[in-house]
PDB file of C-alpha atoms in Angstrom:
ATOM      1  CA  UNK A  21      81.437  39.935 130.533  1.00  0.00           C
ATOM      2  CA  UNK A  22      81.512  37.662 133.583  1.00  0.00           C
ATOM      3  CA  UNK A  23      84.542  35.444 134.384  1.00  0.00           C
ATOM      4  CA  UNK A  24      83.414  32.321 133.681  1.00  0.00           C
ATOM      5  CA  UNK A  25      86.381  30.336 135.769  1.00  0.00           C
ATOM      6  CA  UNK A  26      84.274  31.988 138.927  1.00  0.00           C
ATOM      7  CA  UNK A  27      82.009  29.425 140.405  1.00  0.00           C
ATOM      8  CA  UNK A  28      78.620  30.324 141.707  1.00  0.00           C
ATOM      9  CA  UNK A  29      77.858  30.390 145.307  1.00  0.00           C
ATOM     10  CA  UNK A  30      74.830  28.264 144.922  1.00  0.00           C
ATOM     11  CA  UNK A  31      74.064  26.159 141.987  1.00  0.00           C
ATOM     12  CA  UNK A  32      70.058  24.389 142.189  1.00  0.00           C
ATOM     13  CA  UNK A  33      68.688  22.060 139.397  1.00  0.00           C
ATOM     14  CA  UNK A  34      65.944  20.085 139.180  1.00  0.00           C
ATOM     15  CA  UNK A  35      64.476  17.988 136.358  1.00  0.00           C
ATOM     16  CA  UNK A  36      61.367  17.320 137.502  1.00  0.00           C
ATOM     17  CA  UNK A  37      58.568  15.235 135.155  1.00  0.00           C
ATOM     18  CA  UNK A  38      60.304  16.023 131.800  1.00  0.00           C
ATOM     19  CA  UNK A  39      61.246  19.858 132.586  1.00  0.00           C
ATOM     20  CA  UNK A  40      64.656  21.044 133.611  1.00  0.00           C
ATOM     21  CA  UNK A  41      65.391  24.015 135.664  1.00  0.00           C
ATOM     22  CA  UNK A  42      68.885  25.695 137.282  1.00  0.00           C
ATOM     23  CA  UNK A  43      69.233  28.687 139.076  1.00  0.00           C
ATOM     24  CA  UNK A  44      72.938  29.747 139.523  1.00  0.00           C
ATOM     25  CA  UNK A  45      73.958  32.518 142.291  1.00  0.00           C
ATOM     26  CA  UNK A  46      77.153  34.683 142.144  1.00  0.00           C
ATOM     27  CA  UNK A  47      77.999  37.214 144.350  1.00  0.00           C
ATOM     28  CA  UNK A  48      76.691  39.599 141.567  1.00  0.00           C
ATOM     29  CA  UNK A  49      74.603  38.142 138.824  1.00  0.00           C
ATOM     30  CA  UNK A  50      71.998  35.359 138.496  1.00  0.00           C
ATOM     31  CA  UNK A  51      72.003  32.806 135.628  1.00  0.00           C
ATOM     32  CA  UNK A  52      69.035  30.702 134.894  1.00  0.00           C
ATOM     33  CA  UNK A  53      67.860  28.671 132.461  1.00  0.00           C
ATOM     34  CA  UNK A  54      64.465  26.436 131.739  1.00  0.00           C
ATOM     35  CA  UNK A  55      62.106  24.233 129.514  1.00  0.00           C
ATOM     36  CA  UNK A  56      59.048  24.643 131.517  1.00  0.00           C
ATOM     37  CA  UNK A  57      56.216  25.653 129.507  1.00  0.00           C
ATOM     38  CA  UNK A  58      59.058  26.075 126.562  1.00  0.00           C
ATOM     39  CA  UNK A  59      59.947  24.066 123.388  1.00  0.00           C
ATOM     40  CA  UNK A  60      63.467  24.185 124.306  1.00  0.00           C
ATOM     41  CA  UNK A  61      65.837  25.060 126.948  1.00  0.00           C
ATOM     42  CA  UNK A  62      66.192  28.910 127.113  1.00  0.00           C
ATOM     43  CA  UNK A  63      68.083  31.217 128.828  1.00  0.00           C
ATOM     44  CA  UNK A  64      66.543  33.695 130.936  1.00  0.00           C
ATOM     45  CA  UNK A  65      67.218  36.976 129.795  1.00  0.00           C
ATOM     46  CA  UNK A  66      68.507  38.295 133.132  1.00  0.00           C
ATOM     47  CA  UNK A  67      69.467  41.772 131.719  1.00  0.00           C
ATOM     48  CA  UNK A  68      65.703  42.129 131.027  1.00  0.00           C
ATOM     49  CA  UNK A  69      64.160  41.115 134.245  1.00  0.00           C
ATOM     50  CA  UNK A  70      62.069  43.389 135.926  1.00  0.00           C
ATOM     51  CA  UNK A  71      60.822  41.687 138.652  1.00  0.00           C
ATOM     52  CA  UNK A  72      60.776  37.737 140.513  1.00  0.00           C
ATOM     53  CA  UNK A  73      58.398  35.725 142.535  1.00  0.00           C
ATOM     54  CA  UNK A  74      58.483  32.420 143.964  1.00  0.00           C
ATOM     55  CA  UNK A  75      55.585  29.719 145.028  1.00  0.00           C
ATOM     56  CA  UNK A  76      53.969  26.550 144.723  1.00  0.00           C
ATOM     57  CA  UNK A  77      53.554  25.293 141.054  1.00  0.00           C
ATOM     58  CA  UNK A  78      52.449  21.253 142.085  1.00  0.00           C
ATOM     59  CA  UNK A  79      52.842  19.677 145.448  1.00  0.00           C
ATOM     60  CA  UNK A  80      56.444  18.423 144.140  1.00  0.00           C
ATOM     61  CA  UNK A  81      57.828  21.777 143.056  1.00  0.00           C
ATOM     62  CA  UNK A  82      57.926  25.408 142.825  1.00  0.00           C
ATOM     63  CA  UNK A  83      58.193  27.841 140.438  1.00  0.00           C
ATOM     64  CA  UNK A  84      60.506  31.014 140.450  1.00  0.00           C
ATOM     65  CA  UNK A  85      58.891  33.617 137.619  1.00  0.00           C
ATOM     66  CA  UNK A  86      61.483  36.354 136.306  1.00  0.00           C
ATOM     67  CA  UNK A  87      59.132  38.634 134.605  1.00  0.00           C
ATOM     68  CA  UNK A  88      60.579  40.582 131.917  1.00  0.00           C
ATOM     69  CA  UNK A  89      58.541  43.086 129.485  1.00  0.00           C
ATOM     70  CA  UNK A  90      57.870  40.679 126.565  1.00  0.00           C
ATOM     71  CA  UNK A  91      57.732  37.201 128.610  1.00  0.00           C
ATOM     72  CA  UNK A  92      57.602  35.175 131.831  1.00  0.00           C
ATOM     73  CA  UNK A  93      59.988  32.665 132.504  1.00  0.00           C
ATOM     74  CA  UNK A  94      59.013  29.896 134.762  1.00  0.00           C
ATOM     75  CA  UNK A  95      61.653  27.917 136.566  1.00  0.00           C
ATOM     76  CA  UNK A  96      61.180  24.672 138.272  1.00  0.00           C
ATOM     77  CA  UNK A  97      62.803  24.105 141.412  1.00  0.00           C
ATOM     78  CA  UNK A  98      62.442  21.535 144.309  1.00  0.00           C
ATOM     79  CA  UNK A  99      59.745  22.283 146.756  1.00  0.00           C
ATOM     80  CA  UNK A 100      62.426  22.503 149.931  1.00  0.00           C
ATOM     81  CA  UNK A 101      64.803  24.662 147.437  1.00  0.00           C
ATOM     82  CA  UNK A 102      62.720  27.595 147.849  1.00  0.00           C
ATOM     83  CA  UNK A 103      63.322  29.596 150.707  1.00  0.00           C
ATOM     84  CA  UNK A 104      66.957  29.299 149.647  1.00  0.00           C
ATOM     85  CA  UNK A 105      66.123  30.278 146.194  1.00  0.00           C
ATOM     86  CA  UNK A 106      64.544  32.859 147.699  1.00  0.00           C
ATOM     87  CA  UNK A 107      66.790  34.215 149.845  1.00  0.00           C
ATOM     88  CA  UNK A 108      69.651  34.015 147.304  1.00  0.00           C
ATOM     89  CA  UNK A 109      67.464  35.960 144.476  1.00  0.00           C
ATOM     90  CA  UNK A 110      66.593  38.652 146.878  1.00  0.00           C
ATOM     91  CA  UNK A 111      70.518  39.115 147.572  1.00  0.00           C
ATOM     92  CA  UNK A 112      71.130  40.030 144.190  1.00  0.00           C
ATOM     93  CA  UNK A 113      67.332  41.428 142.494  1.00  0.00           C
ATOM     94  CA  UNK A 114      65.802  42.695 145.181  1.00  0.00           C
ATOM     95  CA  UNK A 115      63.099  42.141 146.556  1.00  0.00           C
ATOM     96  CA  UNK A 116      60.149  39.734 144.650  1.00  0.00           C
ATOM     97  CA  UNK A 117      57.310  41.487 142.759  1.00  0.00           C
ATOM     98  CA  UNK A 118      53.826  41.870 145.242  1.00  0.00           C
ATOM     99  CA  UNK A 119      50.776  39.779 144.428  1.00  0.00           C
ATOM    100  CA  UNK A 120      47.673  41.673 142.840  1.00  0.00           C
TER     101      UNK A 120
END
């Protein structure tokens, strides 16, 4: 179970044209959570992710997909947020997923 006094090393939100995004970075773990494309905020299942990308969604944002076996997760973040998102994801997933 993570400590949950530790604070993340970066911490990005965005509500952005009635969704709501955040991306939170530890040292060892990501936490996200979303309503985009969603009837409520959920989670993402972070346990179950088997791969990331990140690109434009609209000229105002851009979306980071966690792609897990059952579901895609789409999280809005703000369009100069994502090389950092990027960068930060990588650090603890990996690399992102290739285009086909």
């Amino acid at each position: 179970m993570p400590d949950p006094s530790v604070s993340p090393a970066l911490d990005l939100r965005l509500s952005w044209r009635g969704a709501y995004g955040r991306l939170r970075v530890f040292s060892d773990r990501l936490e996200a959570e979303t309503d985009y494309q969603r009837e409520a905020r959920t989670a993402v299942p972070m346990d179950g992710v088997q791969g990331w990308r990140v690109g434009p969604c609209d000229e105002d944002a851009v979306c980071v997909e966690f792609v897990t076996e059952q579901d895609t997760y789409r999280l809005l973040l703000d369009t100069p947020d994502e090389q950092l998102a990027a960068l930060a994801i990588r650090k603890v997933l990996g690399p992102p997923l290739q285009e086909s």
